[in-house]
Coordinates of C-alpha atoms in Angstrom, one line a residue:
X1 CA 22.8 3.9 17.2
X2 CA 21.8 2.3 13.9
X3 CA 25.1 0.4 13.7
X4 CA 24.8 -0.9 17.3
X5 CA 21.3 -2.3 16.7
X6 CA 22.4 -4.0 13.5
X7 CA 25.4 -5.5 15.2
X8 CA 23.2 -6.8 18.1
X9 CA 20.8 -8.4 15.6
X10 CA 23.6 -9.8 13.5
X11 CA 22.3 -8.2 10.3
X12 CA 23.6 -5.4 8.1
X13 CA 20.4 -5.4 6.2
X14 CA 18.2 -4.5 9.2
X15 CA 16.4 -1.2 8.4
X16 CA 16.4 1.1 11.4
X17 CA 14.6 4.4 11.5
X18 CA 15.1 6.7 14.5
X19 CA 12.1 9.2 14.8
X20 CA 12.2 12.6 16.3
X21 CA 10.8 11.3 19.6
X22 CA 13.5 8.5 19.7
X23 CA 11.0 5.8 18.7
X24 CA 13.1 3.1 17.0
X25 CA 11.5 1.0 14.2
X26 CA 13.2 -2.2 13.1
X27 CA 12.3 -5.2 10.9
X28 CA 10.3 -8.0 12.5
X29 CA 12.7 -10.7 13.7
X30 CA 10.4 -13.5 12.6
X31 CA 8.4 -12.2 9.6
X32 CA 5.4 -14.4 8.5
X33 CA 2.7 -13.8 5.9
X34 CA -0.7 -13.2 7.4
X35 CA -2.4 -16.1 5.6
X36 CA -6.2 -15.8 6.2
X37 CA -6.7 -18.9 4.0
X38 CA -5.6 -21.0 6.9
X39 CA -8.4 -19.8 9.1
X40 CA -11.4 -22.1 9.7
X41 CA -14.7 -20.7 8.5
X42 CA -16.8 -23.4 10.2
X43 CA -17.4 -22.1 13.7
X44 CA -19.8 -22.7 16.6
X45 CA -23.2 -20.9 16.3
X46 CA -23.1 -17.4 17.7
X47 CA -19.4 -16.9 17.0
X48 CA -17.5 -14.7 14.5
X49 CA -14.1 -14.9 12.9
X50 CA -11.9 -11.9 13.6
X51 CA -8.8 -13.1 11.8
X52 CA -5.6 -15.0 12.8
X53 CA -3.6 -14.5 16.0
X54 CA 0.1 -14.6 15.1
X55 CA 1.3 -14.0 18.6
X56 CA 0.8 -17.8 19.1
X57 CA 3.1 -20.4 17.7
X58 CA 1.5 -21.9 15.6
X59 CA -1.0 -19.2 14.7
X60 CA -4.6 -19.7 15.9
X61 CA -8.0 -18.3 14.8
X62 CA -9.2 -15.2 16.6
X63 CA -12.9 -15.9 17.3
X64 CA -15.4 -13.6 19.0
X65 CA -18.1 -15.5 20.9
X66 CA -21.2 -13.4 21.5
X67 CA -22.1 -15.6 24.5
X68 CA -18.9 -14.3 26.2
X69 CA -18.8 -10.7 25.0
X70 CA -21.5 -8.1 24.7
X71 CA -20.7 -5.5 22.1
X72 CA -17.9 -5.2 19.5
X73 CA -16.1 -2.1 18.3
X74 CA -14.1 -2.1 15.0
X75 CA -12.1 1.1 14.7
X76 CA -9.5 2.3 12.3
X77 CA -8.7 5.0 9.7
X78 CA -9.5 4.6 6.0
X79 CA -7.5 1.8 4.5
X80 CA -6.8 0.1 7.9
X81 CA -9.1 -2.9 7.0
X82 CA -12.0 -1.9 9.2
X83 CA -14.7 -2.6 6.7
X84 CA -13.2 -5.9 5.6
X85 CA -13.0 -7.0 9.2
X86 CA -16.6 -6.0 9.9
X87 CA -17.8 -7.9 6.9
X88 CA -15.8 -11.0 8.0
X89 CA -17.5 -10.8 11.4
X90 CA -21.0 -10.6 9.8
X91 CA -20.3 -13.2 7.1
X92 CA -19.0 -15.9 9.5
X93 CA -21.7 -15.2 12.1
X94 CA -24.5 -15.7 9.6
X95 CA -22.7 -18.7 7.9
X96 CA -22.6 -20.6 11.2
X97 CA -25.8 -19.6 12.9
X98 CA -29.3 -20.6 11.8
X99 CA -31.8 -17.8 10.9
X100 CA -34.1 -19.3 13.6
X101 CA -31.5 -18.4 16.2
X102 CA -30.2 -15.1 14.9
X103 CA -31.9 -11.8 13.9
X104 CA -29.7 -9.3 12.2
X105 CA -30.3 -5.5 11.8
X106 CA -28.1 -3.5 9.5
X107 CA -27.4 0.3 9.4
X108 CA -25.1 1.4 6.6
X109 CA -25.7 5.0 5.7
X110 CA -22.9 5.0 3.2
X111 CA -24.7 2.3 1.3
X112 CA -21.5 0.3 0.6
X113 CA -20.0 -2.3 2.9
X114 CA -23.1 -4.0 4.3
X115 CA -25.3 -3.9 1.2
X116 CA -24.3 -7.4 0.0
X117 CA -25.8 -8.9 3.2
X118 CA -29.3 -7.3 3.0
X119 CA -30.9 -10.4 1.4
X120 CA -29.7 -12.9 3.9
X121 CA -32.5 -14.8 5.7
X122 CA -31.1 -13.5 9.0
X123 CA -31.7 -9.9 8.2
X124 CA -34.9 -8.4 9.6
X125 CA -34.5 -4.8 8.8
X126 CA -31.8 -2.7 7.0
X127 CA -31.1 1.0 6.4
X128 CA -28.8 1.4 3.5
X129 CA -30.2 4.4 1.5
X130 CA -28.3 7.2 3.3
X131 CA -31.4 8.6 4.9
X132 CA -31.8 9.2 8.6
X133 CA -35.3 8.0 9.0
X134 CA -34.8 4.4 8.1
X135 CA -31.6 4.3 10.3
X136 CA -33.6 5.6 13.3
X137 CA -36.3 3.1 12.6
X138 CA -33.9 0.2 12.6
X139 CA -32.1 1.3 15.8
X140 CA -35.5 1.8 17.6
X141 CA -36.7 -1.6 16.5
X142 CA -33.7 -3.2 18.2
X143 CA -34.4 -1.0 21.3
X144 CA -38.0 -2.2 21.3
X145 CA -36.8 -5.8 21.5
X146 CA -34.6 -4.9 24.5
X147 CA -37.5 -3.2 26.3
X148 CA -39.8 -6.1 25.5
X149 CA -37.3 -8.6 27.0
X150 CA -37.0 -6.3 30.1
X151 CA -40.6 -6.6 31.0
X152 CA -41.3 -8.6 34.2
X153 CA -41.9 -12.2 33.3
X154 CA -40.7 -11.7 29.7
X155 CA -38.6 -14.4 28.1
X156 CA -35.2 -13.2 27.1
X157 CA -34.2 -16.5 25.5
X158 CA -35.4 -15.7 22.0
X159 CA -33.2 -15.4 18.9
X160 CA -29.9 -13.6 19.5
X161 CA -30.2 -10.1 18.0
X162 CA -27.2 -8.3 16.5
X163 CA -27.2 -4.7 15.3
X164 CA -24.4 -4.0 12.8
X165 CA -23.6 -0.4 12.2
X166 CA -21.1 0.7 9.6
X167 CA -19.6 4.1 10.6
X168 CA -20.9 5.3 13.9
X169 CA -20.4 8.9 13.1
X170 CA -23.2 8.8 10.6
X171 CA -25.8 7.4 13.1
X172 CA -28.5 10.0 13.9
X173 CA -29.7 8.6 17.2
X174 CA -27.0 8.1 19.8
X175 CA -29.4 8.1 22.8
X176 CA -31.3 5.1 21.7
X177 CA -28.0 3.3 20.8
X178 CA -26.7 4.1 24.3
X179 CA -29.7 2.4 25.8
X180 CA -29.2 -0.7 23.8
X181 CA -25.5 -0.8 24.7
X182 CA -26.2 -0.5 28.5
X183 CA -29.2 -2.8 28.8
X184 CA -28.9 -5.3 25.9
X185 CA -26.0 -7.2 27.4
X186 CA -28.2 -9.5 29.5
X187 CA -31.0 -9.7 26.9
X188 CA -29.0 -11.4 24.1
X189 CA -29.0 -8.2 22.1
X190 CA -25.6 -7.1 20.7
X191 CA -24.1 -4.2 18.8
X192 CA -21.2 -4.6 16.3
X193 CA -20.1 -1.0 15.3
X194 CA -17.4 0.4 13.1
X195 CA -15.9 3.8 13.6
X196 CA -13.3 5.6 11.4
X197 CA -12.4 8.3 14.0
X198 CA -13.3 7.0 17.5
X199 CA -14.4 9.7 20.0
X200 CA -16.0 9.5 23.4
X201 CA -19.2 10.9 21.8
X202 CA -19.4 7.9 19.5
X203 CA -18.2 5.2 21.8
X204 CA -19.7 6.4 25.1
X205 CA -19.0 4.7 28.4
X206 CA -15.8 2.7 28.6
X207 CA -17.6 -0.5 29.4
X208 CA -20.0 -0.3 26.4
X209 CA -17.8 -2.2 24.0
X210 CA -16.3 -5.3 25.7
X211 CA -14.4 -6.4 22.6
X212 CA -12.4 -3.8 20.6
X213 CA -10.6 -4.5 17.3
X214 CA -8.5 -1.5 16.5
X215 CA -6.5 -0.8 13.4
X216 CA -4.3 2.3 12.7
X217 CA -5.7 5.5 14.1
X218 CA -4.5 9.1 13.8
X219 CA -2.8 9.6 17.2
X220 CA -2.3 8.3 20.7
X221 CA -5.5 10.1 21.9
X222 CA -7.6 8.2 19.4
X223 CA -5.7 5.0 20.2
X224 CA -6.6 5.4 23.9
X225 CA -10.2 6.2 23.1
X226 CA -10.6 3.2 20.8
X227 CA -8.8 0.6 22.8
X228 CA -9.5 1.9 26.3
X229 CA -5.9 1.4 27.2
X230 CA -2.9 3.7 27.6
X231 CA 0.0 3.3 25.2
X232 CA -1.6 0.7 23.1
X233 CA 0.5 1.8 20.1
X234 CA -2.5 1.6 17.6
X235 CA -1.4 5.0 16.2
X236 CA 1.9 3.3 15.1
X237 CA 0.4 0.4 13.2

């Protein structure tokens, strides 16, 4: 089988590994370095850079527009680039959006990945000390904004509000977060959340996260939960 694949691809150097379940892995036929330096950092307000899309020729920037999507999930095991991607989203969003038009709330109970952003003028509140009480306070402050904008006659055209959460499993208040995810969509209130081991308890309803950026996960069950799709292959990244 290995010989036949190599012959068909015209290469004796092609590495072929046949797994127990007959999954066949071969070298990429058109390898290309993933060069982030070619991505454009200057974007429209309210947008975030998620990387480069190499399925296009030539490659194009992958941009998340908060006007077109509601909430964003970034999922992946340790070492999959999850935190780097979350920081890229936050950095490019704040770089290209005025503090007058954007209010950012941060929850990082590990006190690592989001700490460098605490002093940005966009940041209204941050919980980075590993304690539950400040994290609950931040999440409920965002929920209060949603409820205020839901009142009859209220103006929902204020600054866009984005709640960034690094590691969903550490969050102590899922009920309030669920309310934000369900109602905030039409009120210019968004959630960008990172999860190392995505589960239904963490993610909730399938429609909650309309954009999902998924790196390597443990198995096909986690891949399905994270992506919302069958046979996404995220476990094989």
